[in-house]
XYZ file of C-alpha atoms in Angstrom:
578
model
C -33.891 -80.084 5.984
C -31.974 -83.266 7.459
C -33.884 -85.195 8.645
C -32.763 -87.024 12.357
C -34.996 -89.175 13.644
C -32.856 -92.124 15.994
C -33.443 -95.918 16.160
C -32.103 -99.283 16.100
C -31.222 -99.443 11.889
C -29.580 -102.349 12.429
C -32.393 -104.510 15.242
C -34.927 -103.035 13.013
C -32.745 -104.535 9.059
C -32.396 -108.039 10.644
C -35.896 -108.356 12.174
C -37.857 -106.741 9.120
C -34.022 -108.369 5.853
C -33.295 -104.907 4.754
C -30.707 -103.229 5.075
C -29.901 -99.935 8.458
C -29.946 -97.580 5.928
C -33.814 -99.031 4.286
C -34.119 -98.221 8.364
C -32.826 -95.560 8.555
C -35.104 -94.188 5.502
C -38.764 -95.586 7.119
C -37.765 -93.756 10.432
C -37.972 -91.218 9.157
C -41.608 -91.106 7.814
C -42.953 -91.397 11.264
C -43.298 -95.471 11.096
C -41.888 -96.804 14.376
C -43.027 -99.655 15.800
C -43.100 -103.626 14.023
C -46.713 -103.207 13.444
C -45.964 -99.892 11.551
C -43.672 -101.778 9.029
C -45.135 -105.106 8.955
C -47.437 -103.163 7.648
C -45.127 -100.289 5.821
C -43.879 -102.866 4.196
C -45.643 -106.316 3.953
C -49.200 -104.924 4.644
C -51.607 -106.694 2.450
C -55.113 -106.237 1.777
C -56.701 -108.233 4.593
C -54.289 -105.674 6.982
C -56.591 -103.341 6.166
C -59.187 -101.870 8.712
C -62.604 -103.581 9.722
C -65.518 -102.019 7.926
C -68.168 -101.818 10.225
C -65.387 -99.829 12.492
C -67.039 -96.767 10.960
C -70.307 -95.653 12.841
C -73.657 -96.871 10.441
C -71.348 -98.448 8.589
C -73.581 -101.409 10.043
C -76.901 -99.672 9.500
C -75.927 -98.151 5.929
C -74.795 -101.726 4.566
C -78.405 -103.993 6.662
C -80.483 -101.416 4.795
C -79.472 -101.657 1.006
C -78.810 -105.351 1.256
C -83.209 -105.164 2.662
C -83.474 -102.835 -0.209
C -82.017 -105.231 -2.805
C -84.095 -107.939 -1.601
C -87.834 -106.170 -1.841
C -86.870 -105.293 -5.266
C -86.156 -101.425 -4.161
C -85.220 -98.967 -7.184
C -81.639 -98.032 -5.800
C -80.443 -94.368 -7.272
C -76.539 -93.563 -7.208
C -76.131 -89.958 -6.630
C -72.191 -88.572 -7.043
C -69.137 -86.048 -8.122
C -67.988 -85.163 -12.381
C -63.962 -85.885 -10.378
C -62.215 -89.491 -9.862
C -63.127 -88.993 -6.178
C -66.642 -88.992 -6.852
C -66.689 -90.892 -10.601
C -64.848 -94.181 -8.596
C -67.234 -94.970 -6.505
C -69.970 -93.689 -8.128
C -68.326 -96.894 -10.789
C -67.850 -98.684 -7.979
C -71.390 -98.489 -6.038
C -73.180 -99.187 -9.645
C -71.368 -102.476 -10.406
C -70.922 -104.053 -7.498
C -74.977 -103.671 -6.886
C -75.612 -104.688 -9.666
C -73.705 -107.964 -9.409
C -76.444 -108.724 -6.107
C -78.864 -107.467 -8.240
C -80.410 -104.284 -7.342
C -82.275 -102.168 -9.598
C -79.496 -99.531 -9.407
C -78.975 -96.818 -11.423
C -77.150 -93.611 -11.366
C -76.531 -89.951 -11.340
C -73.723 -87.511 -11.735
C -74.609 -83.341 -11.250
C -72.630 -81.082 -14.070
C -70.111 -79.525 -12.716
C -72.392 -75.946 -14.859
C -75.821 -77.156 -14.694
C -76.134 -78.666 -11.401
C -73.179 -77.808 -9.594
C -71.619 -79.834 -6.463
C -73.465 -83.224 -4.867
C -76.897 -84.134 -4.515
C -79.613 -81.497 -4.896
C -82.806 -80.805 -4.721
C -83.419 -80.904 -8.765
C -81.922 -84.621 -8.902
C -84.076 -84.880 -5.826
C -87.407 -84.381 -7.512
C -86.188 -86.188 -10.370
C -85.403 -89.989 -8.367
C -89.415 -88.953 -7.955
C -90.639 -89.025 -10.562
C -88.183 -92.219 -11.124
C -90.003 -93.906 -9.198
C -86.583 -94.540 -6.332
C -87.009 -95.730 -3.588
C -83.065 -95.231 -1.608
C -80.978 -92.713 -2.626
C -76.729 -92.804 -2.055
C -75.082 -90.788 -1.953
C -71.525 -90.950 -2.594
C -68.584 -88.598 -2.340
C -70.642 -85.932 -0.784
C -74.048 -85.387 0.194
C -72.752 -84.304 4.188
C -73.403 -81.389 3.770
C -76.548 -81.361 2.445
C -79.184 -81.688 5.264
C -81.712 -79.533 3.214
C -81.402 -81.914 0.384
C -82.041 -85.029 2.697
C -84.757 -83.330 4.399
C -86.174 -82.001 1.448
C -86.061 -86.141 0.042
C -87.799 -87.243 3.922
C -90.406 -85.857 2.518
C -90.819 -87.071 -0.339
C -90.907 -90.444 1.138
C -87.260 -91.501 -0.854
C -85.020 -93.218 2.084
C -81.241 -91.424 2.175
C -77.789 -92.872 2.582
C -75.427 -91.016 2.313
C -71.625 -91.889 1.471
C -69.083 -88.557 2.271
C -65.161 -88.247 3.051
C -65.456 -84.613 4.007
C -64.854 -82.607 6.664
C -68.507 -81.909 8.806
C -70.218 -79.292 8.406
C -70.535 -77.553 12.163
C -71.774 -73.690 13.894
C -69.488 -72.075 16.775
C -71.864 -72.017 19.425
C -70.435 -70.749 22.576
C -66.636 -71.134 21.796
C -67.221 -74.422 21.243
C -68.286 -76.897 17.839
C -72.252 -77.921 16.852
C -72.069 -80.431 13.856
C -74.681 -80.790 11.739
C -75.075 -84.624 10.593
C -78.104 -84.722 7.383
C -81.080 -86.615 8.281
C -81.151 -89.452 6.994
C -81.615 -92.826 7.314
C -77.064 -93.767 7.312
C -74.622 -91.377 7.742
C -71.082 -92.829 7.070
C -68.599 -90.528 6.615
C -65.693 -91.184 9.323
C -65.109 -87.954 10.036
C -68.204 -87.615 12.759
C -67.728 -87.051 16.182
C -67.675 -90.582 17.915
C -66.723 -92.501 14.781
C -64.263 -95.724 16.091
C -63.029 -96.614 12.054
C -59.018 -95.993 13.207
C -57.785 -94.069 9.765
C -60.298 -90.764 8.194
C -58.118 -89.292 6.131
C -59.978 -92.448 2.965
C -60.791 -91.289 -0.540
C -65.229 -91.027 -1.391
C -64.428 -94.031 -3.404
C -62.273 -96.393 -0.445
C -65.871 -95.265 1.766
C -67.725 -97.068 -0.858
C -65.155 -100.004 -1.775
C -65.748 -100.197 2.272
C -69.638 -100.281 1.631
C -70.042 -103.051 -0.550
C -67.551 -104.946 1.164
C -69.425 -104.743 4.343
C -72.738 -105.687 2.291
C -70.145 -108.846 1.565
C -69.733 -109.877 4.748
C -72.658 -109.527 6.475
C -74.359 -111.636 4.600
C -77.885 -110.623 3.748
C -77.903 -111.420 0.467
C -76.313 -115.575 -0.329
C -74.050 -113.668 -2.843
C -70.118 -112.727 -2.344
C -68.262 -110.932 -4.086
C -66.069 -112.392 -7.374
C -62.365 -112.056 -7.300
C -62.721 -109.776 -10.546
C -65.864 -107.786 -9.214
C -63.160 -107.466 -6.192
C -59.687 -106.573 -7.859
C -62.709 -104.062 -10.136
C -63.060 -102.219 -6.760
C -59.599 -102.411 -5.393
C -58.243 -101.237 -8.422
C -60.761 -97.888 -8.445
C -60.555 -97.164 -4.671
C -57.043 -97.085 -5.452
C -57.608 -95.447 -8.199
C -59.660 -92.373 -6.136
C -57.218 -92.358 -3.619
C -53.874 -90.884 -5.569
C -56.629 -88.702 -7.853
C -58.293 -86.737 -4.390
C -54.519 -86.245 -2.990
C -55.190 -88.840 -0.558
C -52.003 -88.608 1.802
C -50.569 -92.252 1.488
C -50.204 -93.514 4.435
C -52.192 -96.900 7.144
C -54.838 -98.468 4.874
C -54.141 -95.608 1.922
C -50.735 -97.408 1.057
C -51.598 -100.706 0.801
C -54.816 -100.333 -1.281
C -53.135 -98.243 -3.709
C -48.912 -100.494 -2.983
C -52.218 -103.915 -4.474
C -54.540 -101.384 -6.518
C -51.299 -100.153 -9.071
C -50.739 -104.588 -9.325
C -53.849 -104.977 -10.452
C -54.037 -102.284 -12.471
C -50.431 -103.581 -14.506
C -52.274 -106.311 -15.387
C -56.549 -104.660 -15.966
C -59.450 -106.597 -18.244
C -61.827 -104.200 -17.311
C -61.886 -102.223 -21.484
C -62.108 -99.128 -19.439
C -59.033 -98.769 -17.820
C -57.073 -100.721 -20.661
C -58.239 -98.054 -23.308
C -57.232 -95.701 -21.026
C -53.922 -97.111 -20.437
C -53.453 -97.528 -24.174
C -54.424 -94.010 -25.430
C -52.033 -92.538 -23.156
C -49.613 -94.670 -24.085
C -48.371 -95.660 -20.568
C -46.320 -99.064 -20.502
C -47.593 -101.295 -17.738
C -44.710 -102.348 -16.382
C -44.117 -98.582 -15.307
C -47.147 -97.667 -13.993
C -47.167 -96.493 -10.539
C -49.209 -93.752 -8.439
C -47.924 -90.599 -10.537
C -49.366 -92.616 -13.591
C -52.289 -91.921 -11.940
C -52.154 -89.070 -10.404
C -50.863 -87.608 -13.739
C -51.844 -89.158 -16.551
C -54.323 -91.767 -16.695
C -56.359 -89.885 -13.579
C -56.118 -86.265 -15.118
C -57.909 -87.890 -18.411
C -60.425 -88.627 -15.900
C -60.617 -85.401 -14.314
C -60.875 -84.325 -16.970
C -64.299 -84.818 -19.210
C -66.114 -84.526 -16.003
C -64.721 -80.347 -15.314
C -65.093 -79.971 -19.218
C -68.242 -81.948 -20.690
C -70.093 -85.132 -18.677
C -68.565 -86.457 -16.810
C -71.072 -90.101 -17.468
C -68.414 -90.253 -20.150
C -65.429 -90.985 -17.911
C -68.633 -93.425 -15.563
C -69.092 -94.756 -18.567
C -65.675 -95.802 -19.817
C -65.261 -97.489 -15.767
C -68.593 -99.507 -16.677
C -68.643 -100.592 -20.528
C -67.553 -104.400 -21.005
C -67.088 -102.953 -24.628
C -63.033 -102.711 -26.079
C -65.008 -100.593 -28.635
C -66.736 -98.485 -26.557
C -63.887 -98.010 -24.149
C -61.883 -97.418 -26.593
C -63.769 -94.834 -28.618
C -63.966 -92.953 -24.392
C -60.839 -93.194 -23.781
C -60.033 -91.740 -26.575
C -62.491 -88.394 -25.567
C -61.140 -87.989 -22.412
C -57.662 -87.638 -23.441
C -58.920 -85.014 -25.896
C -60.110 -83.008 -23.050
C -56.862 -83.573 -20.926
C -55.585 -82.305 -23.900
C -58.197 -79.403 -24.102
C -57.902 -78.956 -20.287
C -53.737 -77.731 -20.071
C -53.454 -75.592 -23.012
C -56.088 -73.429 -21.066
C -54.939 -74.780 -18.038
C -51.329 -72.835 -18.674
C -52.925 -69.896 -19.707
C -55.099 -69.010 -16.049
C -52.044 -70.090 -14.658
C -49.541 -66.440 -16.055
C -52.947 -64.373 -16.018
C -52.959 -65.727 -12.343
C -49.344 -65.306 -11.796
C -49.333 -62.369 -13.003
C -52.624 -61.249 -10.568
C -50.153 -62.189 -7.624
C -46.554 -60.382 -9.292
C -47.613 -57.373 -10.627
C -50.997 -56.151 -9.376
C -52.921 -55.411 -12.184
C -56.381 -55.879 -10.095
C -55.256 -53.374 -7.805
C -53.999 -55.419 -5.314
C -51.136 -56.002 -3.677
C -50.434 -58.994 -2.812
C -46.727 -59.149 -0.832
C -47.707 -59.329 2.583
C -50.958 -61.622 1.844
C -50.441 -64.670 3.393
C -53.475 -66.693 1.656
C -54.063 -65.238 -1.778
C -57.656 -64.975 -2.896
C -57.821 -64.140 -7.118
C -60.510 -63.832 -9.302
C -59.834 -65.016 -12.663
C -63.554 -63.234 -14.316
C -63.068 -65.252 -18.096
C -61.793 -68.665 -15.984
C -63.472 -71.773 -16.568
C -64.501 -72.879 -13.199
C -63.806 -76.362 -13.529
C -59.479 -75.369 -14.195
C -59.629 -73.445 -11.378
C -58.327 -76.227 -8.394
C -56.261 -77.339 -11.278
C -54.839 -73.287 -11.510
C -55.536 -71.755 -7.444
C -53.278 -75.337 -6.761
C -50.138 -74.312 -9.412
C -50.419 -70.696 -7.741
C -50.067 -72.587 -4.994
C -46.704 -74.780 -5.161
C -45.251 -71.399 -6.521
C -46.032 -68.831 -3.876
C -46.093 -71.384 -1.006
C -49.200 -69.618 0.500
C -52.986 -71.149 0.601
C -54.577 -70.299 -2.514
C -58.448 -69.300 -3.602
C -58.866 -68.417 -7.718
C -62.621 -67.999 -8.543
C -64.674 -67.136 -11.061
C -67.311 -65.722 -12.865
C -69.981 -67.637 -13.523
C -74.322 -66.612 -14.369
C -75.532 -65.630 -11.182
C -72.524 -64.652 -9.512
C -69.073 -66.366 -8.749
C -67.698 -70.207 -7.829
C -64.252 -70.847 -6.504
C -61.985 -73.462 -5.204
C -58.497 -73.614 -3.306
C -55.445 -75.566 -2.373
C -53.782 -74.869 0.763
C -50.440 -75.805 2.123
C -50.115 -78.092 5.776
C -50.359 -74.908 8.230
C -53.429 -73.968 6.816
C -56.612 -75.926 7.194
C -59.231 -74.396 5.016
C -62.133 -75.963 5.821
C -62.082 -73.813 8.950
C -60.644 -70.566 7.927
C -63.604 -70.762 5.125
C -66.767 -71.896 8.162
C -65.548 -68.484 10.166
C -66.956 -66.678 7.045
C -68.646 -68.495 5.537
C -71.716 -65.750 5.039
C -69.597 -64.363 2.498
C -70.849 -68.053 0.708
C -73.922 -69.348 -0.707
C -72.818 -72.293 -0.654
C -69.571 -74.293 0.585
C -67.934 -77.016 1.640
C -64.206 -78.959 1.644
C -61.509 -80.037 3.875
C -58.099 -78.973 5.419
C -56.613 -78.949 2.248
C -58.961 -78.335 -0.693
C -62.343 -76.026 -0.561
C -64.666 -75.112 -2.935
C -67.610 -72.238 -2.799
C -70.089 -70.511 -4.419
C -70.830 -66.561 -3.199
C -71.177 -63.594 -5.037
C -69.005 -61.402 -7.104
C -69.643 -58.043 -4.820
C -68.196 -60.531 -1.675
C -65.002 -61.885 -2.652
C -62.972 -58.037 -1.663
C -64.049 -58.660 1.702
C -63.680 -62.685 1.924
C -59.191 -61.582 0.876
C -59.913 -58.630 3.829
C -60.937 -61.899 6.286
C -59.312 -64.132 5.471
C -55.760 -62.454 6.013
C -57.417 -60.810 9.246
C -57.930 -63.869 10.184
C -54.286 -65.970 8.678
C -52.176 -66.761 11.710
C -49.303 -68.062 9.150
C -45.460 -66.715 9.517
C -43.637 -66.465 7.119
C -41.669 -70.075 8.921
C -45.135 -71.505 7.734
C -44.766 -70.318 4.159
C -41.139 -71.616 3.245
C -42.079 -75.023 1.259
C -39.328 -77.745 3.525
C -37.348 -79.921 1.157
C -36.947 -83.152 4.079
C -33.563 -84.500 3.349
C -33.200 -88.835 4.076
C -29.772 -88.448 4.994
C -26.321 -86.712 3.216
C -24.824 -89.072 1.622
C -22.131 -88.739 -1.658
C -23.181 -90.575 -4.570
C -20.111 -93.032 -4.868
C -23.079 -94.855 -2.404
C -25.873 -94.303 -5.013
C -25.967 -98.864 -6.497
C -28.601 -100.786 -8.839
C -29.175 -102.710 -5.401
C -29.883 -99.535 -3.530
C -32.195 -98.480 -6.496
C -34.064 -101.789 -6.249
C -34.435 -101.996 -2.529
C -34.913 -98.622 -2.010
C -38.937 -99.445 -4.289
C -40.020 -101.341 -1.486
C -40.860 -97.929 0.274
C -43.162 -97.717 -3.124
C -46.011 -95.966 -4.153
C -44.600 -92.435 -3.464
C -47.113 -89.631 -3.232
C -48.763 -87.290 -0.787
C -47.602 -88.425 2.724
C -45.416 -91.496 1.337
C -42.865 -88.936 -0.535
C -39.375 -90.700 -2.786
C -36.680 -90.505 -0.185
C -34.241 -87.324 -0.957
C -30.644 -87.230 -0.002
C -28.139 -84.792 -0.760
C -24.909 -83.979 -1.490
C -22.022 -80.781 -1.666
C -19.688 -79.279 -4.146
C -20.295 -82.259 -6.469
C -18.171 -81.366 -9.540
C -19.596 -80.052 -13.499
C -18.165 -82.111 -16.424
C -20.554 -81.187 -18.147
C -24.984 -79.115 -18.600
C -26.536 -80.039 -21.623
C -30.725 -79.536 -21.964
C -33.627 -79.727 -24.068
C -35.251 -78.731 -27.159
C -37.955 -76.676 -25.570
C -35.182 -75.930 -22.853
C -37.771 -77.048 -19.668
C -35.177 -79.999 -18.107
C -31.351 -80.003 -18.243
C -28.490 -83.358 -18.269
C -25.335 -83.139 -15.857
C -22.994 -85.528 -15.718
C -21.562 -84.966 -11.741
C -18.611 -86.269 -10.185
C -17.225 -86.419 -6.485
C -13.943 -87.370 -5.106
C -13.096 -90.986 -3.751
C -15.085 -91.040 -0.463
C -14.405 -93.779 2.149
C -12.280 -96.350 0.136
C -15.368 -95.777 -2.249
C -13.673 -94.751 -5.385
C -14.077 -91.378 -7.672
C -17.480 -91.587 -8.969
C -19.873 -89.820 -12.115
C -23.371 -89.836 -13.030
C -25.480 -88.273 -14.885
C -28.534 -86.108 -13.604
C -31.865 -84.638 -14.419
C -33.701 -81.888 -13.256
C -36.420 -80.179 -13.862
C -37.214 -76.807 -14.589
C -36.025 -74.060 -16.640
C -32.647 -74.358 -18.262
C -31.841 -69.973 -18.825
C -32.134 -69.728 -15.407
C -30.014 -72.321 -14.222
C -27.780 -72.042 -16.381
C -27.571 -68.107 -15.110
C -27.494 -69.150 -11.741
C -24.705 -71.466 -12.649
C -22.741 -69.148 -15.127
C -19.057 -69.045 -13.933
C -19.044 -72.415 -11.700
C -17.622 -75.803 -11.658
C -19.562 -77.060 -8.990
C -22.937 -78.000 -7.636
C -24.732 -79.257 -4.446
C -28.058 -80.566 -5.210
C -31.085 -82.490 -3.038
C -31.815 -86.127 -5.237
C -33.355 -88.861 -5.441
C -31.718 -91.919 -7.526
C -33.639 -94.468 -9.971
C -32.889 -95.797 -13.407
C -33.287 -95.073 -16.160
C -33.900 -97.299 -19.547
C -33.567 -96.709 -22.732
C -33.076 -99.467 -25.382
C -33.606 -102.028 -22.569
C -30.045 -101.121 -21.125
C -30.152 -99.857 -17.681
C -28.225 -96.966 -16.010
C -28.370 -94.694 -12.889
C -29.063 -91.681 -13.089
C -29.536 -88.754 -9.856
C -33.094 -86.617 -10.451
C -32.244 -82.964 -8.743
C -35.033 -82.015 -6.618
C -33.289 -79.160 -5.450
C -29.778 -77.075 -6.209
C -27.323 -74.467 -5.018
C-alpha cells in the first residue's frame, strides 16, 4: 500500500532543517502539527508529560512520601515479565535512594500466576508490611485489595493494563480496586494525555512525582535519573509499546544512555550477548537483551533478572547475566519446536478441528510450557495474520496467552466471554487467561461466532512510503533517515519500492535462511544506473523457487549501511518481493 499523504514538504523541510524527502516520510507517520514534528525530531525528557496529570498520582506520591518519613515498611509487588521486572527495579532502587524501608516480591509464573494474590498479602502481613505498592499489575485485583484492607495493609496500585468492566444495560461499568490510590492512565476521566505507556513508565512517572512533590527534601541524583530512564525505555520496548508520543522520547534518550551505561547488570548483559554498544537500538532491546530478561521469568525465577538490575557488584552481575542468556537459549529451542507443532495443528487440523474458516485461532498445545505460550501465539499470529490464543495444560486446569492484530481488541472480546475463565486480563493487543480445560472448545466457538473480522482485516499490509528507485539511495540519505529512529511498534522504519530491478546474482548462506542479491537499476531522471547489494531474510529454497527463470525482481525495501571490517557500504534490506 503506497502512502500518499500530502503536506507542504518544502516548507516543513526549511523550517526544521531537513530534506523534503524526510519531511514526506515523517508526514506518512501522521506527524502533522508543528508541535508534533518538533517533538518527533527534537523531543527531550523535559518535554514529557507532567506525571501529576495522571489520576491519583499526587495522592500516591504524597502517601508514599509520608510512609517513608514515618519509617513504614513498604513492599513492591511486581510481575515476572520484562515490564514488571523493570518497574520493580525502578521503584526499589528509587525508594531506597529516598531512604525507604523497602522490599519486593515477584510472583512465580507457575506457583503464583500473574500479579498479586492472597498468599503474597499474607506474607506481607507476616512481615509487618504497612504499605504494598503494585507495579504492572493490580488493576484487576479487587478481591485481593479488599483482603489487604481487611488485614490493615494499605495498598497503592500502579498499572497500565485495561480497566476491568461489566456490561450493564448496554454500557460499561468499570471495576476499580478499593485502594489508597489507583494510578493507571486507562481510567475514566484521567487527564493524562497519552495512555499508551507501560508499567515501567508508570513507575518512572511515580518516582518523578515523588521527587517533584518535594516532601522528602532530597532530589533524584543524575545517576538515579539515568538509571530509571534507561529501565523505562527498556520496559517500553520490551513490552512492545507503540513508539509514539513520550514513549518515543524516553526510548530515544534511554538508548543513548544504555550505550554508555555504568549499571553493572546492563553492562554484563550487553557483554554476554556480544552486543556492540555503539550499535544498540530498539531492535537490540527487543530481540537480544530484552528476551534474556524475559526468559528467566518464564523458565525459572524472575528474581534473578531483578537481582541483575539491582546489583552493584560486577562479578555478581556477570554471573547472573550468563544465567539469563543460558535461559534464553533454552527458551528459543523450546519455542521453535512448539511453533512448528502449533503451525501443524492449524494447517493440518490434527486436533480434528478445521481452522480454515476461523478468524480467531484458539490452539490447545497441551504439553507446551505455559511460559512460552505467548511467544508461540505471537509467531502464529505473524504467520497467519489472525488473532491467536495458545492454551496449555496446567495443574488443575489450563492457562493461555493471546496476541492480537490491530483490527481486533482482544481484551474486549475476551470480556464478552469471561464466564469461561477463572481469571483473565490484558489489553487490546495481548491477554492472559486461566480456565477449565473443558471450556476451550466453547471459547473457540464463541470467539469466532462473535468475530466481525473481514478478509481485508486479516491481510497484513506493508505501507510503502515512496515509490523510489535505488538510484536515489545515498549515504547521506541513510544517515538522515536515522533521525527517525528509534524504529519499532508505532514508528516503523521507512519502506520504499522499485519495480523490475535486474538480478545480476543471487546466493544464500550455509543454513539457507538468508539470500543476498546484486541488483541493478537503469538510469533514472538524469541519475546514472546503480548496482546495489540486497539481503532478504527467509527460506532460500522458497525464494529461488519463486524466482526460477526470472531475471528481474520487484522489491519493497529499506536502505541501510553495512559495516564490515571498518568499511561502510550501501545496502538494502528487502521487506517483500514479487
